[in-house]
Short mmCIF file of C-alpha atoms in Angstrom, two decimals:
data_model
loop_
_atom_site.label_atom_id
_atom_site.label_comp_id
_atom_site.label_asym_id
_atom_site.label_seq_id
_atom_site.Cartn_x
_atom_site.Cartn_y
_atom_site.Cartn_z
CA MET A 1 34.77 67.07 3.45
CA ALA A 2 32.88 67.65 6.68
CA LEU A 3 29.76 66.15 5.08
CA LEU A 4 31.64 62.99 4.05
CA LYS A 5 33.03 62.63 7.57
CA LYS A 6 29.52 62.91 9.02
CA VAL A 7 28.19 60.25 6.61
CA ASN A 8 31.01 57.88 7.64
CA GLN A 9 30.18 58.43 11.29
CA ILE A 10 26.50 57.59 10.65
CA LEU A 11 27.43 54.41 8.74
CA LEU A 12 29.78 53.36 11.53
CA LEU A 13 27.02 53.93 14.09
CA LEU A 14 24.59 51.80 12.06
CA LEU A 15 27.16 49.03 11.79
CA VAL A 16 27.71 49.02 15.54
CA LEU A 17 23.96 48.91 16.20
CA THR A 18 23.56 45.98 13.76
CA VAL A 19 26.32 43.98 15.47
CA CYS A 20 24.80 44.68 18.87
CA ALA A 21 21.38 43.52 17.68
CA ILE A 22 22.82 40.26 16.34
CA LEU A 23 24.71 39.59 19.58
CA TYR A 24 21.61 40.35 21.65
CA SER A 25 19.45 37.96 19.63
CA LYS A 26 21.96 35.13 20.04
CA VAL A 27 22.30 35.64 23.79
CA HIS A 28 18.55 35.84 24.36
CA GLN A 29 17.45 33.35 21.68
CA VAL A 30 14.73 30.94 22.86
CA PRO A 31 16.17 27.40 22.95
CA LEU A 32 14.90 25.27 20.08
CA ALA A 33 13.40 22.65 22.38
CA LEU A 34 11.18 25.31 24.02
CA ARG A 35 9.61 26.74 20.87
CA ASN A 36 5.95 26.10 20.27
CA GLU A 37 6.43 24.63 16.83
CA THR A 38 8.79 21.84 17.90
CA VAL A 39 7.78 18.37 19.03
CA ASP A 40 6.84 18.03 22.68
CA LEU A 41 9.75 16.22 24.33
CA GLU A 42 7.40 14.69 26.87
CA ASN A 43 5.71 12.73 24.09
CA PRO A 44 8.43 10.65 22.42
CA GLU A 45 5.86 8.90 20.19
CA GLU A 46 5.44 12.15 18.30
CA MET A 47 9.15 12.05 17.42
CA GLU A 48 8.98 8.59 15.87
CA GLU A 49 8.72 8.31 12.12
CA GLU A 50 5.12 7.71 11.13
CA ILE A 51 4.51 4.57 9.07
CA PRO A 52 1.54 5.12 6.73
CA VAL A 53 -0.28 1.88 5.86
CA VAL A 54 -3.02 1.99 3.21
CA ILE A 55 -5.83 -0.60 3.32
CA CYS A 56 -9.17 -0.56 1.51
CA ALA A 57 -12.47 -1.29 3.25
CA ALA A 58 -14.84 -2.67 0.63
CA ALA A 59 -18.51 -3.51 1.05
CA GLY A 60 -19.11 -7.21 1.60
CA ARG A 61 -15.55 -7.88 2.77
CA MET A 62 -14.98 -5.22 5.38
CA GLY A 63 -13.99 -7.86 7.92
CA ALA A 64 -10.88 -8.45 5.84
CA ALA A 65 -9.63 -4.90 6.41
CA VAL A 66 -10.37 -5.21 10.14
CA ALA A 67 -8.38 -8.45 10.47
CA ALA A 68 -5.45 -6.98 8.52
CA ILE A 69 -5.37 -3.86 10.68
CA SER A 70 -5.71 -5.92 13.86
CA SER A 71 -2.76 -8.14 12.92
CA ILE A 72 -0.52 -5.16 12.09
CA TYR A 73 -1.39 -3.23 15.25
CA SER A 74 -0.88 -6.27 17.49
CA ASN A 75 2.58 -7.13 16.14
CA THR A 76 4.41 -3.81 16.24
CA GLU A 77 5.48 -1.02 18.55
CA ALA A 78 5.96 1.30 15.58
CA ASN A 79 4.05 4.55 15.11
CA VAL A 80 1.59 3.33 12.47
CA LEU A 81 -0.99 5.59 10.84
CA PHE A 82 -3.66 3.61 9.00
CA TYR A 83 -5.22 5.16 5.92
CA ILE A 84 -8.50 3.33 5.42
CA ILE A 85 -9.85 3.93 1.94
CA GLY A 86 -13.53 3.45 1.22
CA LEU A 87 -16.43 4.54 -0.90
CA LYS A 88 -18.90 7.07 0.45
CA THR A 89 -21.41 4.33 1.26
CA THR A 90 -18.98 2.14 3.22
CA ILE A 91 -17.13 4.74 5.30
CA PRO A 92 -19.69 5.01 8.17
CA HIS A 93 -19.64 1.23 8.66
CA ILE A 94 -15.86 0.84 8.94
CA ARG A 95 -15.55 3.89 11.18
CA LYS A 96 -18.17 2.52 13.58
CA TRP A 97 -16.52 -0.92 13.55
CA ILE A 98 -13.16 0.55 14.58
CA GLU A 99 -14.48 3.00 17.15
CA ASN A 100 -16.59 0.32 18.85
CA SER A 101 -13.95 -2.40 19.10
CA LYS A 102 -10.50 -2.87 20.58
CA LEU A 103 -9.14 -1.10 17.48
CA LYS A 104 -10.36 2.22 18.88
CA GLU A 105 -6.78 2.83 20.09
CA ILE A 106 -5.25 2.86 16.59
CA LYS A 107 -4.28 6.01 14.72
CA PHE A 108 -6.30 6.15 11.52
CA LYS A 109 -7.74 8.37 8.84
CA VAL A 110 -10.67 7.43 6.64
CA VAL A 111 -10.32 8.62 3.06
CA GLU A 112 -13.10 8.56 0.46
CA PHE A 113 -12.19 7.25 -2.99
CA ASN A 114 -14.10 8.78 -5.89
CA PRO A 115 -14.83 6.02 -8.44
CA MET A 116 -15.49 8.62 -11.14
CA VAL A 117 -11.73 8.79 -11.80
CA LEU A 118 -12.08 5.33 -13.36
CA LYS A 119 -14.79 6.31 -15.84
CA GLY A 120 -13.94 4.98 -19.29
CA LYS A 121 -10.81 3.22 -18.06
CA ILE A 122 -12.11 -0.23 -17.10
CA ARG A 123 -12.99 -2.89 -19.62
CA GLN A 124 -15.93 -4.92 -18.35
CA ASP A 125 -15.17 -8.60 -17.77
CA ALA A 126 -17.86 -10.95 -16.51
CA SER A 127 -15.54 -13.78 -15.47
CA ARG A 128 -14.51 -12.20 -12.15
CA PRO A 129 -16.53 -9.03 -11.63
CA GLU A 130 -15.17 -8.58 -8.10
CA LEU A 131 -11.81 -7.63 -9.63
CA LEU A 132 -13.42 -4.63 -11.31
CA GLN A 133 -14.57 -3.03 -8.06
CA PRO A 134 -13.34 0.59 -7.79
CA LEU A 135 -11.32 0.08 -4.60
CA ASN A 136 -9.20 -2.51 -6.41
CA PHE A 137 -7.62 0.41 -8.29
CA VAL A 138 -6.80 2.56 -5.24
CA ARG A 139 -3.14 1.50 -5.45
CA PHE A 140 -2.88 3.40 -8.78
CA TYR A 141 -3.71 6.69 -7.06
CA LEU A 142 -1.63 6.56 -3.87
CA PRO A 143 0.02 10.01 -4.13
CA SER A 144 -3.30 11.80 -4.56
CA LEU A 145 -4.85 9.98 -1.58
CA ILE A 146 -1.84 10.03 0.76
CA GLN A 147 -0.26 13.41 0.31
CA LYS A 148 2.05 14.17 3.24
CA HIS A 149 4.23 11.04 3.22
CA GLU A 150 7.14 10.19 0.98
CA LYS A 151 7.20 6.46 1.76
CA VAL A 152 3.96 4.46 1.94
CA ILE A 153 2.94 0.83 2.45
CA TYR A 154 -0.07 -0.44 0.51
CA LEU A 155 -1.65 -3.80 1.46
CA ASP A 156 -4.51 -5.73 -0.08
CA ASP A 157 -7.27 -6.34 2.46
CA ASP A 158 -7.00 -10.15 2.31
CA VAL A 159 -3.70 -10.29 4.21
CA ILE A 160 -2.62 -10.73 7.79
CA VAL A 161 0.73 -9.57 9.12
CA GLN A 162 2.68 -11.81 11.49
CA GLY A 163 5.88 -9.76 11.60
CA ASP A 164 6.72 -6.22 12.67
CA ILE A 165 5.50 -3.82 9.97
CA GLN A 166 8.59 -1.69 10.66
CA GLU A 167 10.66 -4.35 8.87
CA LEU A 168 8.57 -4.02 5.72
CA TYR A 169 8.70 -0.23 5.92
CA ASP A 170 12.51 -0.41 6.12
CA THR A 171 12.64 -2.07 2.67
CA LYS A 172 15.29 -0.25 0.63
CA LEU A 173 14.22 1.18 -2.71
CA ALA A 174 16.94 1.65 -5.29
CA PRO A 175 17.46 5.18 -6.66
CA GLY A 176 14.92 5.90 -9.38
CA HIS A 177 12.50 3.18 -8.23
CA ALA A 178 8.97 4.25 -7.32
CA ALA A 179 7.98 0.95 -5.72
CA ALA A 180 9.06 -2.42 -4.36
CA PHE A 181 7.15 -5.65 -4.98
CA SER A 182 7.59 -9.35 -4.38
CA ASP A 183 8.61 -11.38 -7.44
CA ASP A 184 6.50 -14.41 -8.28
CA CYS A 185 9.64 -16.50 -8.77
CA ASP A 186 11.52 -15.36 -5.68
CA LEU A 187 10.77 -18.13 -3.16
CA PRO A 188 11.36 -21.81 -4.05
CA SER A 189 9.05 -22.88 -1.21
CA THR A 190 6.06 -21.46 -3.11
CA HIS A 191 6.87 -23.00 -6.50
CA GLU A 192 5.15 -26.30 -5.72
CA MET A 193 1.99 -24.43 -4.77
CA VAL A 194 2.11 -22.47 -8.04
CA ARG A 195 2.46 -25.67 -10.08
CA SER A 196 -0.20 -27.57 -8.13
CA VAL A 197 -2.97 -25.07 -8.85
CA GLY A 198 -1.88 -24.25 -12.40
CA MET A 199 -1.03 -20.60 -11.79
CA GLN A 200 1.09 -18.41 -14.01
CA ASN A 201 4.14 -16.61 -12.64
CA THR A 202 5.32 -14.95 -15.85
CA TYR A 203 4.17 -12.04 -18.00
CA MET A 204 2.57 -14.53 -20.39
CA GLY A 205 -0.10 -15.16 -17.77
CA PHE A 206 -1.18 -11.51 -17.67
CA LEU A 207 -0.61 -9.99 -21.10
CA ASP A 208 -1.85 -11.11 -24.50
CA PHE A 209 1.33 -11.43 -26.55
CA ARG A 210 -0.73 -11.96 -29.70
CA LYS A 211 -1.45 -8.21 -29.63
CA GLN A 212 1.02 -5.97 -31.46
CA ALA A 213 0.96 -3.33 -28.70
CA ILE A 214 2.24 -5.92 -26.22
CA ARG A 215 4.89 -7.35 -28.57
CA ASP A 216 6.12 -3.81 -29.22
CA LEU A 217 7.07 -3.49 -25.55
CA GLY A 218 9.99 -5.83 -26.14
CA ILE A 219 9.27 -7.82 -22.98
CA SER A 220 9.94 -11.55 -22.94
CA PRO A 221 6.79 -13.57 -22.18
CA SER A 222 8.85 -15.69 -19.77
CA THR A 223 9.79 -12.68 -17.62
CA CYS A 224 8.89 -13.31 -13.98
CA SER A 225 5.80 -11.39 -12.86
CA PHE A 226 5.26 -9.72 -9.50
CA ASN A 227 2.25 -9.37 -7.21
CA PRO A 228 1.07 -5.81 -6.37
CA GLY A 229 -0.90 -6.86 -3.30
CA VAL A 230 1.97 -5.64 -1.12
CA ILE A 231 3.68 -2.41 -2.17
CA VAL A 232 6.32 -0.23 -0.57
CA GLY A 233 6.12 3.00 -2.53
CA ASN A 234 8.20 6.15 -2.90
CA MET A 235 5.63 8.86 -3.56
CA THR A 236 8.20 11.41 -4.74
CA GLU A 237 9.40 9.07 -7.49
CA TRP A 238 5.82 7.98 -8.23
CA LYS A 239 4.82 11.56 -8.99
CA HIS A 240 8.07 12.41 -10.78
CA GLN A 241 7.68 9.43 -13.13
CA ARG A 242 3.93 10.10 -13.56
CA ILE A 243 3.16 6.48 -12.64
CA THR A 244 -0.57 7.13 -12.20
CA GLN A 245 -0.84 8.69 -15.64
CA GLN A 246 1.10 5.80 -17.21
CA LEU A 247 -1.21 3.26 -15.58
CA GLU A 248 -4.27 5.14 -16.77
CA LYS A 249 -2.90 5.17 -20.31
CA TRP A 250 -2.62 1.38 -20.34
CA MET A 251 -6.06 1.00 -18.78
CA GLN A 252 -7.54 3.05 -21.61
CA ARG A 253 -5.58 1.11 -24.22
CA ASN A 254 -6.94 -2.12 -22.80
CA VAL A 255 -10.50 -0.79 -23.09
CA GLU A 256 -9.83 -0.09 -26.77
CA GLU A 257 -7.64 -3.09 -27.67
CA ASN A 258 -8.28 -5.81 -25.05
CA LEU A 259 -4.60 -6.25 -24.25
CA TYR A 260 -5.18 -8.33 -21.15
CA SER A 261 -8.06 -9.70 -19.15
CA SER A 262 -8.83 -11.17 -15.76
CA THR A 263 -9.33 -14.57 -17.39
CA LEU A 264 -5.59 -14.79 -17.97
CA GLY A 265 -3.55 -14.07 -14.87
CA GLY A 266 -6.40 -13.37 -12.51
CA GLY A 267 -6.58 -9.61 -12.38
CA VAL A 268 -6.94 -6.41 -14.39
CA VAL A 269 -4.87 -4.46 -11.87
CA THR A 270 -1.66 -6.48 -12.14
CA SER A 271 -1.35 -6.30 -15.92
CA PRO A 272 -0.84 -2.52 -16.36
CA MET A 273 1.49 -2.48 -13.37
CA LEU A 274 3.63 -5.18 -14.96
CA ILE A 275 3.99 -2.97 -18.03
CA VAL A 276 4.70 0.32 -16.25
CA PHE A 277 7.11 -1.11 -13.67
CA HIS A 278 8.92 -3.57 -15.93
CA GLY A 279 12.60 -3.55 -14.95
CA LYS A 280 12.07 -0.54 -12.67
CA TYR A 281 11.18 -1.80 -9.21
CA SER A 282 12.95 -2.99 -6.07
CA SER A 283 12.33 -6.30 -4.28
CA ILE A 284 10.53 -7.07 -1.05
CA ASN A 285 11.80 -9.82 1.22
CA PRO A 286 9.91 -12.93 0.00
CA MET A 287 8.81 -13.85 3.53
CA TRP A 288 6.94 -10.55 3.61
CA HIS A 289 4.53 -11.76 0.93
CA ILE A 290 3.59 -15.44 1.17
CA ARG A 291 0.65 -15.62 -1.19
CA HIS A 292 -1.65 -17.93 -3.17
CA LEU A 293 -3.46 -19.05 0.00
CA GLY A 294 -6.75 -18.30 -1.76
CA TRP A 295 -6.12 -20.08 -5.04
CA SER A 296 -7.37 -23.52 -4.00
CA PRO A 297 -9.64 -24.87 -1.27
CA ASP A 298 -7.36 -27.89 -0.98
CA ALA A 299 -3.72 -26.92 -1.60
CA ARG A 300 -1.94 -26.10 1.64
CA TYR A 301 1.46 -24.91 2.82
CA SER A 302 3.21 -26.62 5.73
CA GLU A 303 2.34 -25.19 9.13
CA GLN A 304 6.03 -24.63 9.92
CA PHE A 305 6.50 -22.58 6.76
CA LEU A 306 3.45 -20.44 7.52
CA GLN A 307 4.62 -19.79 11.08
CA GLU A 308 7.88 -18.39 9.70
CA ALA A 309 6.09 -16.12 7.22
CA LYS A 310 5.87 -12.40 7.99
CA LEU A 311 2.77 -11.76 5.86
CA LEU A 312 0.12 -14.12 4.49
CA HIS A 313 -2.01 -13.27 1.46
CA TRP A 314 -5.21 -15.08 0.46
CA ASN A 315 -5.15 -13.84 -3.13
CA GLY A 316 -7.53 -15.84 -5.31
CA ARG A 317 -11.18 -16.85 -5.08
CA TYR A 318 -11.15 -18.70 -1.76
CA LYS A 319 -11.14 -16.14 1.05
CA PRO A 320 -10.61 -17.01 4.74
CA TRP A 321 -13.85 -15.35 5.85
CA ASP A 322 -15.78 -17.52 3.40
CA TYR A 323 -16.13 -21.24 2.74
CA PRO A 324 -14.35 -23.23 1.46
CA SER A 325 -10.85 -21.91 2.18
CA VAL A 326 -7.58 -23.01 3.76
CA HIS A 327 -5.57 -21.90 6.78
CA THR A 328 -8.57 -19.97 8.07
CA ASP A 329 -7.46 -20.41 11.69
CA LEU A 330 -4.45 -18.15 11.07
CA TRP A 331 -6.74 -15.44 9.71
CA GLU A 332 -9.47 -15.79 12.35
CA ASN A 333 -6.89 -15.22 15.10
CA TRP A 334 -6.98 -11.54 14.10
CA PHE A 335 -10.62 -11.10 13.12
CA ILE A 336 -12.74 -8.82 15.31
CA PRO A 337 -16.52 -9.38 15.09
CA ASP A 338 -18.63 -6.62 13.60
CA PRO A 339 -20.42 -4.72 16.41
CA SER A 340 -23.31 -4.04 14.02
CA GLY A 341 -23.65 -7.72 13.11
CA LYS A 342 -23.70 -6.96 9.36
CA PHE A 343 -20.52 -8.86 8.51
CA LYS A 344 -20.50 -12.54 9.42
CA LEU A 345 -18.03 -15.33 8.80
CA THR A 346 -19.19 -18.21 6.64
CA HIS A 347 -18.53 -21.63 8.16
CA PRO A 348 -19.44 -25.07 6.78
CA ASP A 349 -22.14 -25.46 9.43
CA SER A 350 -23.59 -21.95 8.96
#
């Protein structure tokens, strides 16, 4: 009995000590705002949500990436982190260009893309070889290149941004959607341009519906297509749905069966994305992707319409740093000359 009483006294003492320890820790706890691991309150920029923007810097057209970055940086107060993707041979050039120009103030990371991941997955097509360049497929591999962000913006290099990139980043993605794109049928103002240059804006323009593998998808050829030159992506959903692996599967099937080609809709990147994302993507505000500026050296939009646009895209053969092209003045407003002199604009008198 005496032993039991002594045990109870010891347990009671331990309980009292535990309670005292808890009370002491609460009274003397270091305030959260003073801990080393928290954000420095004197630097409010660090507390803003970071907006990751992915742009490729390709050899021969590096000035495009510079103009795109310049336009984004100049039109926003948001905390933008640029991920500049390049091949091993191009990275020193783009880094020097940024660090020796007014873009030296931007936050950026240069990421090397390994083209070996594409081995055996690209069917050679001589009609537009520029579309087969490795960096054109970077958008397929976003989660492996940009690992710490859940939401990411991807932009083709032949764009300029006239609005605040925060607006694009705030695009709402529906539950279960890994990405948002701009539909090719979403803006009546662009329909006349599409008709005038004979472009396709349906799946028929990108997939060969004579092939059984395409017919088996059960997709109507008249379904409106979308353009993947501007993407707002949810990386969690992208990985969960194994989007990269699905895209690679269709790339390999095209190598074996020739299911689509760049001679149809104008790109080998769009076609597999149309298959994988069919009926499973959210929409971007149409004014955030005014495109087709590079499809004809003659067809033009009205100046008023272009001034209202948030983002302009020179998709097509006729680029604003080359000649001939249209609306080049809007692009050149944001171009920063190459300090090394390697990249030069092509003008009619040059």
